[in-house]
Coordinates of C-alpha atoms in Angstrom, one line a residue:
X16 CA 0.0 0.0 0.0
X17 CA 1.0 3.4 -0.8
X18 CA 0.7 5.7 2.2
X19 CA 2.2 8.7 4.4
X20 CA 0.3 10.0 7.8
X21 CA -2.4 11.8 6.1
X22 CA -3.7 10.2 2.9
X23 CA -3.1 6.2 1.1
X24 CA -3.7 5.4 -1.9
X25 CA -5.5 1.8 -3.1
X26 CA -6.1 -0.2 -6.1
X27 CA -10.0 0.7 -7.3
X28 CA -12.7 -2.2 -6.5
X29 CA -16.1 -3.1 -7.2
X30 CA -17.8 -1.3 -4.4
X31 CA -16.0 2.1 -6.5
X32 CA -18.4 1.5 -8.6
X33 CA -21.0 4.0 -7.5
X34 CA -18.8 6.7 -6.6
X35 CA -16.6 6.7 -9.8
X36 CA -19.7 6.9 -12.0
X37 CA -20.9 10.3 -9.7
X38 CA -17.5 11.7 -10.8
X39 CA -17.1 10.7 -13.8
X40 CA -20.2 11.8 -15.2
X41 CA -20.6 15.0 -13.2
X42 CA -20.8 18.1 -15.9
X43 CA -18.8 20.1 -13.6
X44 CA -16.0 18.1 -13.7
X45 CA -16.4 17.6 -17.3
X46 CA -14.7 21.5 -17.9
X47 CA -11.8 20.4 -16.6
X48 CA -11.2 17.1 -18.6
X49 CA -9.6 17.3 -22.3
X50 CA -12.2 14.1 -23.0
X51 CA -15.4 14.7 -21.4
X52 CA -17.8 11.9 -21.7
X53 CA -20.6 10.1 -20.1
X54 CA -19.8 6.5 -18.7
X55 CA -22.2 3.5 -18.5
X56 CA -22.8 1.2 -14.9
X57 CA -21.3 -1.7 -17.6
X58 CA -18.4 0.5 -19.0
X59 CA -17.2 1.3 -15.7
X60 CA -17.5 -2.5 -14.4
X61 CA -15.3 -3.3 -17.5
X62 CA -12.4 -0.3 -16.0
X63 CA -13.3 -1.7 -12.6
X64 CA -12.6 -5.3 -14.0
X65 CA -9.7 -5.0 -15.9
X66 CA -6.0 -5.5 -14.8
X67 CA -4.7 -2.3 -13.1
X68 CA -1.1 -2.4 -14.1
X69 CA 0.8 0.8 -15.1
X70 CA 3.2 -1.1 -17.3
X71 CA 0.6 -2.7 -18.9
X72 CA -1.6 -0.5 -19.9
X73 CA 0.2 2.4 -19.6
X74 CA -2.3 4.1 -17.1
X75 CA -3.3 3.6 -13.1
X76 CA -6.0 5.1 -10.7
X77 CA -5.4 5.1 -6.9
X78 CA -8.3 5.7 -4.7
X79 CA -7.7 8.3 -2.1
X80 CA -8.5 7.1 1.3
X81 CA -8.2 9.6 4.3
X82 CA -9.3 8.9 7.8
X83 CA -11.0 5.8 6.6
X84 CA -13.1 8.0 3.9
X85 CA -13.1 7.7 0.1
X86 CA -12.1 11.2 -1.0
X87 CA -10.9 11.3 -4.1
X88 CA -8.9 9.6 -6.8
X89 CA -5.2 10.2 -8.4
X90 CA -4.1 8.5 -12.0
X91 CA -1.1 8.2 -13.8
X92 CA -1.4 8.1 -17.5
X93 CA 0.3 8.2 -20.5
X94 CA 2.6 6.3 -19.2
X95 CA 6.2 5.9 -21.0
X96 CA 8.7 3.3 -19.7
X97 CA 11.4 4.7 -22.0
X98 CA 11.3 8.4 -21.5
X99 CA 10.3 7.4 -18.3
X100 CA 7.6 9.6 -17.7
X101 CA 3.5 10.1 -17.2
X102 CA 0.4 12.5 -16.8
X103 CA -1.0 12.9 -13.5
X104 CA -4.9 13.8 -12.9
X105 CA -6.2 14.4 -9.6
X106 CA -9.8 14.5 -8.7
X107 CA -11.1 15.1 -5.0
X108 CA -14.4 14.8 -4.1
X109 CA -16.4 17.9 -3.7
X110 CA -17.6 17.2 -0.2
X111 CA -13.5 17.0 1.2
X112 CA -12.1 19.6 -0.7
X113 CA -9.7 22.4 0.6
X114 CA -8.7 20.0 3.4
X115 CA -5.3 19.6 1.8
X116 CA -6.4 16.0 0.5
X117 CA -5.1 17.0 -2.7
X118 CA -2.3 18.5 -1.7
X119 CA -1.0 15.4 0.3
X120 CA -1.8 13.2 -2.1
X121 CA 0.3 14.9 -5.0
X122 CA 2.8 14.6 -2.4
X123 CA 2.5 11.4 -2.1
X124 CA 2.2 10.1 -5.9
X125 CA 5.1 12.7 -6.6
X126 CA 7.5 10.5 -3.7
X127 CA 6.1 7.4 -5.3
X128 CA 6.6 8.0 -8.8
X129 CA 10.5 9.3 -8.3
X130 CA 11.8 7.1 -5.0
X131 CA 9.9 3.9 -6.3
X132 CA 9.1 3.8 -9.9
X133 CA 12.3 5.6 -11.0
X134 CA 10.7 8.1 -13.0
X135 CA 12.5 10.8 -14.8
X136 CA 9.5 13.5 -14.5
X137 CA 5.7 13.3 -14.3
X138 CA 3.8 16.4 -15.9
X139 CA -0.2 17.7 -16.2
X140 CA -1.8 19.9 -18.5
X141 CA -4.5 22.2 -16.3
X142 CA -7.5 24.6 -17.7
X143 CA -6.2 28.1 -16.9
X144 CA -9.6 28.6 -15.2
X145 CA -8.8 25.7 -12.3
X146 CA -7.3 27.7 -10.6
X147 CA -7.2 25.9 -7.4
X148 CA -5.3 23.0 -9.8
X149 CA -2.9 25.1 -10.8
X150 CA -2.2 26.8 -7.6
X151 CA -1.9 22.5 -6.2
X152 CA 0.2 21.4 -8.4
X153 CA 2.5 25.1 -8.4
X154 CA 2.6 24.6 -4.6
X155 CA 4.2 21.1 -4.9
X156 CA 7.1 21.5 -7.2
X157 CA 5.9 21.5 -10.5
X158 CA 7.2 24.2 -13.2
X159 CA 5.2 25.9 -16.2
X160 CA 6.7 24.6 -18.9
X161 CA 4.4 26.3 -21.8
X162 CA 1.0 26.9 -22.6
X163 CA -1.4 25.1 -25.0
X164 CA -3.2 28.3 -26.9
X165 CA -6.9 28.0 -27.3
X166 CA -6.7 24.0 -26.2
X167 CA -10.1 23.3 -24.1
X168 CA -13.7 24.3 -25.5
X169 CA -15.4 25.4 -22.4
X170 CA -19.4 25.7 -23.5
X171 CA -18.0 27.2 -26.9
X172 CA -15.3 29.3 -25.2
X173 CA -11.6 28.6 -26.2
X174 CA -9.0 28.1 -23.2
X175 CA -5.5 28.2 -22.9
X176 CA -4.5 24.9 -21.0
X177 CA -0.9 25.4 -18.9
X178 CA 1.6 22.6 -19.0
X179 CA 3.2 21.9 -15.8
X180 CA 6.1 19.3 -15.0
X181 CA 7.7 18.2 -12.0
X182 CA 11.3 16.4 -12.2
X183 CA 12.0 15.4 -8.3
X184 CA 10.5 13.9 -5.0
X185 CA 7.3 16.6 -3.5
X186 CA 8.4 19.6 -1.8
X187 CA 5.1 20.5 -1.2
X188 CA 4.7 24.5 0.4
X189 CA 2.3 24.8 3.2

């Protein structure tokens, strides 16, 4: 198990089931996703079914667990064993945000990633209007490293979309 004294990460199960489906096919969260899309019970019981190995399929969700509550989820994507890098996506539950969940757990993937995977860097690409993403993932290390011009059609509104790396173990800023 992955885990430091605030947050751990585990592998998703069937009992996610309910709760993945309530994130993924919330609208609001859908702005801040380059693929928006609705998910079917039977789609999702296929993800939840499937073997959750980074280096074989080239992508892995954690579920965030914090005094014993479900409060989020963390995924490493794009995954590329020869440049040895990936994305990261982090999504907390609406009900435990701005408890530093997030924060901690981008903390945590960030000391996994580097110390136990051996990864050279892992990066994100975040809406310039998630703010509270940017200002997460600024706070823990990771540097702008260029901006995708008009990338994300928000309800028919063009966004820039920053591009953020980080290249070493969280040092995370209160």
């Amino acid at each position: 198990m992955i885990k430091n004294d605030k947050v751990s990460f585990r592998c998703v199960v069937k009992e996610d089931i309910d709760v993945l489906l309530n994130w993924e096919n919330d609208p609001a969260n859908w702005r801040f996703s380059e693929i928006p899309a609705f998910y079917s019970k039977d789609s999702m019981r296929q993800f939840i079914e499937s073997t959750h190995d980074l280096f074989l399929n080239n992508q892995i969700r954690y579920m965030i667990i914090a005094n014993e509550d479900l409060v989020g989820c963390i995924d490493l994507f794009d995954f590329d064993p020869f440049h040895l890098r990936a994305g990261v996506g982090i999504l907390i539950d609406s009900r435990f945000r701005r408890k530093g969940y997030a924060k901690e757990s981008l903390k945590l993937l960030q000391n996994y990633v580097f110390e136990e995977l051996q990864l050279k860097q892992i990066y994100s690409k975040i809406n310039n209007s998630n703010e509270a993403s940017l200002a997460l993932f600024k706070a823990c290390g990771f540097e702008l490293s260029g901006t995708f011009k008009s990338w994300i059609n928000n309800n028919g509104l063009y966004e820039d979309m920053q591009f953020l790396q980080s290249f070493s173990p969280s040092d995370c800023s209160e």
